[in-house]
Coordinates of C-alpha atoms in Angstrom, one line a residue:
Chain A
M1 CA -27.6 -53.9 -12.5
L2 CA -26.6 -52.6 -16.6
R3 CA -24.5 -49.9 -16.1
S4 CA -23.5 -47.9 -18.7
Q5 CA -19.4 -47.9 -18.9
T6 CA -20.3 -49.2 -23.0
Q7 CA -16.8 -48.3 -24.9
S8 CA -17.3 -48.4 -28.3
K9 CA -13.6 -49.2 -30.6
R10 CA -14.7 -49.2 -34.4
I11 CA -11.7 -50.3 -36.5
N12 CA -12.8 -50.5 -39.9
C13 CA -11.3 -51.8 -43.2
P14 CA -9.6 -49.6 -44.7
N15 CA -12.4 -50.2 -48.0
A16 CA -14.6 -48.9 -45.4
N17 CA -13.8 -45.2 -46.9
L18 CA -14.5 -46.4 -50.8
G19 CA -17.6 -43.6 -50.7
D20 CA -21.0 -44.6 -49.2
M21 CA -20.5 -48.4 -48.3
E22 CA -21.4 -49.5 -45.0
E23 CA -18.9 -49.7 -42.8
T24 CA -16.8 -53.7 -42.6
G25 CA -14.3 -55.0 -40.6
M26 CA -14.3 -55.8 -36.9
Q27 CA -15.2 -53.5 -34.4
T28 CA -14.9 -53.9 -30.8
T29 CA -17.3 -52.6 -27.4
K30 CA -17.8 -53.7 -23.4
F31 CA -20.2 -53.4 -20.9
G32 CA -20.1 -53.5 -17.1
L33 CA -22.9 -55.5 -15.3
A34 CA -23.0 -55.8 -12.0
T35 CA -23.7 -59.2 -10.0
Q36 CA -26.2 -59.7 -6.9
N37 CA -25.3 -63.3 -6.0
R38 CA -22.7 -65.9 -5.3
S39 CA -23.8 -67.8 -8.4
Q40 CA -26.8 -66.0 -11.0
F41 CA -27.3 -66.4 -14.4
I42 CA -28.0 -62.6 -15.8
N43 CA -29.8 -62.9 -19.2
I44 CA -28.3 -60.3 -21.2
T45 CA -30.3 -60.9 -25.1
G46 CA -31.5 -57.4 -24.6
R47 CA -28.7 -55.3 -24.4
L48 CA -26.8 -57.3 -26.7
A49 CA -29.3 -56.8 -29.5
E50 CA -29.9 -52.8 -28.4
L51 CA -26.0 -52.6 -28.7
V52 CA -26.4 -54.6 -32.3
G53 CA -28.9 -52.1 -33.9
K54 CA -26.7 -48.9 -31.5
E55 CA -23.1 -50.4 -33.5
K56 CA -25.9 -50.3 -36.6
W57 CA -23.8 -54.0 -36.7
L58 CA -26.3 -56.3 -39.9
N59 CA -24.7 -59.2 -41.2
G60 CA -21.8 -61.4 -39.2
F61 CA -20.3 -62.9 -36.3
L62 CA -20.7 -61.3 -33.2
T63 CA -18.6 -63.5 -30.3
V64 CA -19.8 -62.5 -26.5
F65 CA -16.5 -62.6 -24.2
C66 CA -17.0 -63.0 -20.6
P67 CA -12.6 -62.2 -18.9
H68 CA -13.4 -63.2 -15.9
T69 CA -12.2 -67.1 -14.5
T70 CA -15.3 -67.3 -12.0
A71 CA -17.4 -66.3 -14.6
G72 CA -18.9 -67.9 -18.1
I73 CA -21.0 -67.5 -21.4
T74 CA -24.1 -69.0 -22.3
I75 CA -27.4 -69.7 -24.0
N76 CA -29.7 -71.8 -22.6
E77 CA -34.6 -70.9 -22.4
N78 CA -35.6 -67.2 -22.0
A79 CA -38.9 -68.5 -20.6
D80 CA -39.1 -70.1 -17.3
P81 CA -36.2 -68.7 -14.8
D82 CA -36.8 -72.7 -12.8
V83 CA -34.8 -73.8 -15.7
T84 CA -31.1 -71.9 -15.2
R85 CA -32.0 -72.0 -11.9
D86 CA -31.9 -76.4 -12.1
I87 CA -29.4 -75.1 -14.1
E88 CA -27.1 -74.2 -11.9
S89 CA -28.7 -75.8 -8.5
L90 CA -27.2 -79.9 -10.5
I91 CA -24.0 -78.1 -11.9
S92 CA -23.2 -77.2 -8.2
Q93 CA -23.6 -81.1 -6.7
L94 CA -21.0 -82.1 -9.8
A95 CA -18.7 -79.2 -8.7
P96 CA -19.1 -78.3 -5.2
Q97 CA -18.1 -75.7 -3.4
N98 CA -17.1 -77.0 0.0
A99 CA -15.0 -80.2 -1.7
E100 CA -11.6 -80.9 -0.8
Y101 CA -9.7 -78.8 -2.7
R102 CA -5.6 -77.0 -3.0
H103 CA -6.4 -73.3 -4.4
C104 CA -6.7 -71.6 -1.1
E105 CA -9.4 -68.4 -2.4
G106 CA -12.6 -71.1 -1.9
N107 CA -13.5 -70.5 -5.1
S108 CA -12.3 -73.4 -6.8
D109 CA -15.7 -74.4 -7.7
A110 CA -16.7 -71.6 -10.1
H111 CA -13.1 -72.1 -11.8
I112 CA -14.7 -75.6 -12.4
K113 CA -17.3 -74.0 -13.7
A114 CA -16.7 -71.4 -15.8
S115 CA -14.5 -74.0 -18.1
I116 CA -17.1 -76.2 -18.0
F117 CA -19.8 -73.4 -19.4
G118 CA -16.5 -71.0 -21.3
S119 CA -15.9 -68.2 -21.7
S120 CA -17.5 -67.9 -24.9
T121 CA -19.8 -68.1 -27.0
Q122 CA -21.0 -66.6 -31.1
I123 CA -24.2 -65.6 -32.5
I124 CA -24.8 -65.1 -35.8
V125 CA -26.2 -61.2 -36.7
R126 CA -28.4 -61.2 -39.7
E127 CA -29.7 -58.2 -41.0
G128 CA -29.1 -56.7 -37.8
K129 CA -30.6 -59.1 -35.7
L130 CA -29.3 -61.8 -33.4
W131 CA -30.2 -65.0 -35.1
L132 CA -30.8 -66.8 -32.1
G133 CA -34.0 -69.4 -32.0
T134 CA -37.6 -68.6 -30.1
W135 CA -36.5 -69.6 -26.5
Q136 CA -32.4 -68.8 -26.2
A137 CA -31.0 -66.2 -24.9
V138 CA -28.0 -65.9 -23.6
Y139 CA -27.0 -65.3 -20.0
F140 CA -23.9 -64.1 -18.3
C141 CA -23.2 -67.1 -15.3
E142 CA -22.1 -65.1 -12.3
F143 CA -19.7 -68.1 -9.8
D144 CA -18.6 -66.6 -7.5
G145 CA -20.8 -62.8 -7.1
P146 CA -21.8 -60.7 -5.7
R147 CA -18.7 -59.2 -8.5
Q148 CA -18.7 -56.0 -10.7
R149 CA -18.3 -58.4 -14.3
Q150 CA -17.6 -56.8 -17.6
V151 CA -18.5 -59.1 -21.7
Y152 CA -16.4 -58.3 -24.1
L153 CA -17.6 -58.1 -27.1
G154 CA -16.3 -58.7 -30.9
F155 CA -18.4 -57.8 -34.3
N156 CA -16.7 -58.9 -37.8
G157 CA -19.1 -58.3 -40.4
N158 CA -20.8 -55.5 -42.3
Chain B
M1 CA 7.4 -78.1 -25.1
L2 CA 6.2 -76.1 -27.6
R3 CA 8.2 -77.6 -30.9
S4 CA 9.0 -75.6 -33.8
Q5 CA 6.7 -76.5 -36.4
T6 CA 5.0 -73.7 -37.2
Q7 CA 3.7 -73.7 -40.8
S8 CA 1.9 -70.7 -42.3
K9 CA -0.7 -70.2 -45.2
R10 CA -2.0 -67.0 -45.4
I11 CA -5.0 -67.0 -47.6
N12 CA -5.6 -62.5 -48.3
C13 CA -8.5 -61.6 -49.2
P14 CA -8.4 -60.0 -53.1
N15 CA -8.5 -56.1 -51.6
A16 CA -5.3 -56.3 -50.0
N17 CA -2.9 -56.5 -53.4
L18 CA -4.3 -52.7 -53.4
G19 CA -2.1 -50.2 -53.4
D20 CA 0.3 -50.6 -49.3
M21 CA -3.4 -51.3 -47.1
E22 CA -2.7 -54.0 -44.4
E23 CA -3.4 -57.8 -45.4
T24 CA -6.4 -58.5 -45.0
G25 CA -8.8 -61.9 -44.9
M26 CA -8.6 -65.8 -43.2
Q27 CA -5.0 -67.2 -42.7
T28 CA -4.4 -70.2 -41.2
T29 CA -1.5 -71.5 -39.5
K30 CA -0.5 -74.1 -36.5
F31 CA 2.3 -75.2 -33.9
G32 CA 3.3 -78.2 -32.5
L33 CA 3.1 -79.6 -28.7
A34 CA 4.9 -82.4 -27.0
T35 CA 2.6 -83.1 -23.9
Q36 CA 4.1 -85.3 -20.9
N37 CA 1.4 -86.4 -18.1
R38 CA -1.9 -88.2 -19.1
S39 CA -3.8 -85.6 -17.9
Q40 CA -2.2 -81.6 -18.4
F41 CA -3.5 -78.5 -19.1
I42 CA -0.7 -76.1 -21.0
N43 CA 0.0 -72.4 -21.0
I44 CA -0.2 -71.5 -24.8
T45 CA -0.4 -67.9 -24.6
G46 CA 2.3 -66.6 -24.7
R47 CA 2.9 -69.2 -27.9
L48 CA -0.8 -67.7 -29.3
A49 CA 0.8 -64.0 -28.4
E50 CA 4.0 -64.5 -30.6
L51 CA 2.3 -65.9 -33.7
V52 CA -0.2 -63.1 -33.8
G53 CA 2.9 -60.5 -33.6
K54 CA 4.9 -61.7 -36.0
E55 CA 2.3 -62.4 -38.5
K56 CA 1.2 -58.9 -37.1
W57 CA -3.0 -59.7 -36.9
L58 CA -4.0 -56.0 -35.6
N59 CA -8.1 -56.5 -35.0
G60 CA -9.7 -59.8 -36.0
F61 CA -10.9 -63.8 -34.1
L62 CA -8.5 -66.0 -33.8
T63 CA -10.0 -69.4 -33.4
V64 CA -7.6 -72.0 -31.6
F65 CA -8.9 -74.9 -32.3
C66 CA -7.8 -78.8 -30.7
P67 CA -7.6 -81.1 -34.1
H68 CA -7.8 -84.0 -30.9
T69 CA -10.9 -86.1 -30.0
T70 CA -9.4 -86.2 -26.2
A71 CA -7.9 -83.0 -25.7
G72 CA -9.4 -79.6 -25.9
I73 CA -9.3 -75.7 -25.6
T74 CA -10.2 -73.8 -22.0
I75 CA -9.6 -70.3 -21.0
N76 CA -8.5 -70.3 -16.5
E77 CA -6.6 -68.6 -14.8
N78 CA -3.4 -68.2 -15.7
A79 CA -1.7 -67.1 -11.4
D80 CA -2.4 -70.7 -9.2
P81 CA -1.7 -74.0 -10.8
D82 CA -3.7 -75.3 -8.5
V83 CA -6.6 -73.8 -10.5
T84 CA -6.1 -75.8 -13.5
R85 CA -5.0 -79.1 -10.9
D86 CA -7.7 -78.6 -9.1
I87 CA -10.6 -78.4 -12.4
E88 CA -8.1 -81.5 -13.5
S89 CA -8.6 -83.3 -10.5
L90 CA -12.8 -82.9 -10.1
I91 CA -13.3 -83.8 -14.2
S92 CA -11.9 -86.5 -13.7
Q93 CA -13.7 -87.9 -11.0
L94 CA -17.1 -87.1 -12.7
A95 CA -15.5 -88.9 -15.4
P96 CA -13.5 -91.6 -14.8
Q97 CA -10.3 -93.0 -16.0
N98 CA -12.1 -96.6 -14.9
A99 CA -15.6 -96.2 -15.5
E100 CA -17.7 -99.0 -17.7
Y101 CA -17.5 -97.9 -20.9
R102 CA -17.6 -99.4 -24.3
H103 CA -15.4 -98.6 -26.4
C104 CA -12.0 -100.5 -26.1
E105 CA -9.4 -98.1 -26.0
G106 CA -9.1 -97.2 -22.9
N107 CA -9.8 -93.2 -23.3
S108 CA -13.8 -93.0 -23.1
D109 CA -12.6 -90.0 -19.5
A110 CA -10.2 -88.2 -22.4
H111 CA -12.9 -87.7 -25.5
I112 CA -16.6 -87.4 -22.9
K113 CA -13.5 -84.8 -21.6
A114 CA -13.1 -82.8 -24.3
S115 CA -16.4 -82.7 -24.8
I116 CA -17.1 -81.0 -22.4
F117 CA -14.1 -78.3 -22.3
G118 CA -14.9 -77.8 -26.0
S119 CA -12.5 -78.2 -29.2
S120 CA -12.0 -74.6 -29.5
T121 CA -12.3 -70.9 -27.8
Q122 CA -12.2 -67.6 -29.8
I123 CA -10.2 -64.7 -29.4
I124 CA -11.1 -61.4 -29.5
V125 CA -7.5 -59.6 -31.4
R126 CA -7.5 -56.1 -31.0
E127 CA -4.5 -53.5 -31.9
G128 CA -2.2 -56.5 -31.9
K129 CA -3.4 -58.1 -29.0
L130 CA -5.1 -61.5 -27.8
W131 CA -7.8 -59.5 -25.7
L132 CA -8.1 -61.6 -22.5
G133 CA -9.2 -60.2 -19.3
T134 CA -6.5 -59.9 -16.3
W135 CA -6.0 -63.5 -15.4
Q136 CA -7.3 -65.1 -17.9
A137 CA -4.7 -67.7 -20.1
V138 CA -5.7 -70.1 -23.3
Y139 CA -4.6 -73.5 -21.9
F140 CA -4.1 -76.5 -24.5
C141 CA -6.0 -79.4 -22.8
E142 CA -4.7 -83.0 -22.2
F143 CA -6.4 -85.8 -21.7
D144 CA -5.0 -89.0 -23.0
G145 CA -1.1 -89.0 -22.9
P146 CA 1.7 -88.4 -23.2
R147 CA 1.2 -87.4 -26.7
Q148 CA 2.4 -85.4 -29.8
R149 CA -0.4 -82.5 -30.2
Q150 CA -0.5 -79.9 -32.7
V151 CA -2.9 -76.6 -32.2
Y152 CA -5.1 -74.8 -35.4
L153 CA -5.0 -71.6 -35.6
G154 CA -7.3 -69.4 -38.0
F155 CA -7.5 -65.8 -37.9
N156 CA -10.5 -63.9 -39.4
G157 CA -9.1 -60.2 -40.1
N158 CA -6.6 -57.2 -40.7
Chain C
M1 CA -32.3 -88.7 -41.5
L2 CA -31.3 -85.3 -42.8
R3 CA -34.1 -83.1 -44.8
S4 CA -33.5 -80.9 -47.7
Q5 CA -35.0 -77.7 -46.3
T6 CA -31.4 -75.8 -47.2
Q7 CA -32.4 -72.2 -47.9
S8 CA -29.1 -70.1 -48.7
K9 CA -29.0 -66.1 -48.1
R10 CA -26.1 -64.5 -49.2
I11 CA -25.0 -61.5 -47.4
N12 CA -22.2 -60.4 -49.9
C13 CA -20.2 -57.4 -48.7
P14 CA -20.3 -54.2 -51.6
N15 CA -16.5 -55.6 -52.6
A16 CA -17.7 -58.8 -54.4
N17 CA -19.2 -56.8 -57.3
L18 CA -15.8 -55.1 -58.0
G19 CA -14.8 -57.7 -61.1
D20 CA -14.9 -60.9 -60.8
M21 CA -13.4 -61.5 -58.1
E22 CA -14.3 -64.2 -55.8
E23 CA -18.0 -63.5 -53.3
T24 CA -16.6 -62.1 -49.1
G25 CA -17.9 -61.4 -46.5
M26 CA -20.6 -62.7 -44.0
Q27 CA -23.1 -65.7 -46.0
T28 CA -26.1 -67.8 -44.0
T29 CA -28.1 -71.0 -44.4
K30 CA -29.8 -73.8 -42.6
F31 CA -30.7 -76.9 -42.2
G32 CA -33.1 -79.6 -40.5
L33 CA -32.5 -82.7 -39.0
A34 CA -35.1 -84.6 -37.6
T35 CA -34.0 -86.9 -34.4
Q36 CA -35.0 -90.1 -33.4
N37 CA -34.7 -91.4 -30.1
R38 CA -35.3 -89.2 -26.8
S39 CA -30.7 -88.6 -26.8
Q40 CA -28.6 -88.8 -30.1
F41 CA -25.3 -88.0 -31.6
I42 CA -26.1 -87.1 -35.5
N43 CA -22.7 -87.2 -37.7
I44 CA -23.1 -84.2 -39.3
T45 CA -19.5 -83.6 -41.3
G46 CA -20.9 -84.7 -44.6
R47 CA -23.8 -81.9 -44.8
L48 CA -21.3 -79.9 -43.5
A49 CA -19.0 -80.9 -46.3
E50 CA -21.4 -81.0 -49.1
L51 CA -23.1 -77.0 -48.2
V52 CA -19.0 -76.1 -48.0
G53 CA -19.6 -77.5 -51.0
K54 CA -21.8 -75.9 -52.3
E55 CA -21.7 -72.6 -51.4
K56 CA -18.0 -72.3 -52.5
W57 CA -17.2 -71.4 -49.5
L58 CA -13.2 -71.3 -49.7
N59 CA -11.7 -69.8 -46.5
G60 CA -12.9 -68.1 -43.4
F61 CA -15.1 -69.4 -40.6
L62 CA -18.2 -71.9 -40.2
T63 CA -20.3 -71.2 -36.9
V64 CA -22.0 -74.8 -36.8
F65 CA -25.1 -72.9 -34.6
C66 CA -28.1 -74.8 -32.9
P67 CA -31.4 -72.4 -31.9
H68 CA -32.7 -75.3 -29.6
T69 CA -31.8 -75.4 -25.8
T70 CA -32.7 -78.7 -25.3
A71 CA -29.7 -79.9 -28.0
G72 CA -26.2 -79.2 -28.6
I73 CA -23.2 -79.2 -30.8
T74 CA -19.9 -81.2 -30.7
I75 CA -16.7 -82.3 -32.2
N76 CA -15.9 -85.5 -31.0
E77 CA -14.5 -89.6 -32.5
N78 CA -15.6 -90.4 -35.6
A79 CA -14.5 -94.0 -36.3
D80 CA -15.9 -95.6 -32.9
P81 CA -19.6 -95.6 -32.3
D82 CA -19.0 -96.7 -28.6
V83 CA -17.3 -93.3 -28.4
T84 CA -20.2 -91.2 -28.4
R85 CA -22.5 -93.9 -26.6
D86 CA -20.5 -93.7 -23.3
I87 CA -20.2 -90.1 -24.6
E88 CA -23.6 -89.8 -23.8
S89 CA -24.3 -92.5 -21.1
L90 CA -21.5 -90.6 -18.2
I91 CA -23.1 -87.2 -18.7
S92 CA -27.2 -88.6 -18.3
Q93 CA -25.4 -89.9 -15.0
L94 CA -24.3 -86.8 -14.5
A95 CA -27.8 -85.2 -15.7
P96 CA -30.3 -87.9 -15.4
Q97 CA -33.3 -87.5 -16.1
N98 CA -35.3 -87.5 -12.8
A99 CA -33.4 -85.6 -10.1
E100 CA -35.2 -83.4 -8.1
Y101 CA -35.2 -80.3 -10.6
R102 CA -39.1 -77.6 -10.7
H103 CA -38.7 -76.8 -14.1
C104 CA -42.0 -79.1 -14.9
E105 CA -41.4 -80.4 -18.3
G106 CA -39.2 -82.6 -17.3
N107 CA -36.1 -81.7 -19.3
S108 CA -34.3 -79.9 -16.8
D109 CA -31.7 -82.6 -18.2
A110 CA -31.8 -81.8 -21.4
H111 CA -31.6 -78.3 -20.9
I112 CA -28.3 -78.6 -18.2
K113 CA -26.0 -81.2 -21.0
A114 CA -27.2 -78.0 -24.0
S115 CA -25.7 -75.9 -21.8
I116 CA -23.0 -78.7 -21.0
F117 CA -21.7 -79.2 -24.6
G118 CA -22.1 -75.7 -26.0
S119 CA -25.1 -74.4 -28.8
S120 CA -21.6 -74.2 -31.6
T121 CA -18.3 -74.9 -32.7
Q122 CA -16.4 -72.7 -34.9
I123 CA -14.8 -74.9 -37.4
I124 CA -11.7 -73.2 -40.4
V125 CA -12.5 -73.7 -43.3
R126 CA -9.6 -73.8 -45.6
E127 CA -9.3 -74.4 -49.3
G128 CA -12.7 -75.1 -49.1
K129 CA -12.8 -77.8 -46.7
L130 CA -13.4 -78.4 -42.9
W131 CA -10.0 -78.2 -41.3
L132 CA -10.8 -81.1 -39.1
G133 CA -8.8 -83.0 -37.7
T134 CA -8.7 -86.7 -38.9
W135 CA -10.6 -88.7 -36.1
Q136 CA -13.1 -85.6 -36.2
A137 CA -16.6 -84.7 -36.6
V138 CA -19.1 -82.6 -35.8
Y139 CA -21.8 -84.0 -34.2
F140 CA -25.6 -82.2 -33.2
C141 CA -26.3 -83.6 -29.6
E142 CA -29.8 -84.2 -29.1
F143 CA -30.7 -84.4 -25.4
D144 CA -35.0 -84.4 -25.5
G145 CA -35.9 -86.2 -28.8
P146 CA -37.1 -86.6 -31.0
R147 CA -38.0 -83.6 -33.0
Q148 CA -37.6 -81.5 -35.9
R149 CA -34.8 -79.7 -35.4
Q150 CA -32.3 -77.2 -37.1
V151 CA -29.1 -76.3 -38.0
Y152 CA -28.0 -72.7 -38.6
L153 CA -25.0 -72.0 -40.0
G154 CA -22.9 -68.8 -40.9
F155 CA -19.3 -68.1 -42.5
N156 CA -17.7 -65.2 -43.0
G157 CA -15.1 -65.6 -46.0
N158 CA -14.2 -65.7 -49.4

């Protein structure tokens, strides 16, 4: 599901050149993922943790950003998959696919859900690890799939 | 619609004084905008891009913050204005203006929408540009206008 | 309600050792709070402001992060408590506790609300103060209490 499209871009602040200190400043990267269903929550926590390790990001903020307008990012339970199914199901009752919409592409419900869930989340990285609660996972929320999607990442720290 | 109320405040980290390196650290600014309707999504992407250029913000995080409790910030489609009309319309069905509310100002629906959409968004700035998807725009969401409003901005990077 | 469980962790960027300049870089801390009801919005603005002062955080981004999957963080009105009661009440109509859910713990509504409100918020700290609007407060939103909860905080700045 996750394709190896990672492209890294390191943008160091000038201080990073002073001796052997760790790299600091803003760094960005992205990865692709292919969704299989119209509505689907994909747990991307493992992929994020792997990137944090590979990029040697130690302490700072990680922004996980969805560059699409019919998908979003949320944090919720990582244990029972029925939880995300319940979330998808209830939100689809609130914003049904076939209500009376003006937008003619038939995916207004997906745009509405994108704004309700939000386009990004911010995670604290602490000693090289995502500082999440025990039961938390980060989900890419597909609302108008199946499609090939991307996730943008920004890390500011050292 | 957008008034020239921009006030800049540069707060540089001490390193910014070392020679001719770029400014780094936290910088804040704000701008005002006047809304015309009770409910209205105003595309502020152009204004944000202009500020990023003017302030010479290159790489870092930009937080777009709404300091009001009956308005919010969201990211959604920039092409067909019917999309934001559909979002406004559906969300107003979910949180109607005239439901049974305790708060006596008649704008509880606007407070609810503010919490659903959220008070802020975080955008990655990369090589002097907002790193958004092709179809994304940043919207100031008015839910209890018309009013004179403000947008707070914080940039952390270099 | 707020217990004295604050544990501070300062992770300074290497520059912080150069002479008498202010500390810069990423710093994290957390605090606990005990909720009393199943659904409850707890104003944590005072606690956050106190921490910003105690930690001498001057200019930067503060991320307020909820590490639980049946609670969230939102910003809304600080004056009339009827506003948050209206928000709790309307959102509980949209995501009722006793709808047809698959998840067997009886708290799917709380998970749904957590994703609608979001797990975190980002606040600009400016000259040692939370840069909020006049009527804004930061709320910890309990949706499945009463429980002992935690709030994670990350500050990146100087």
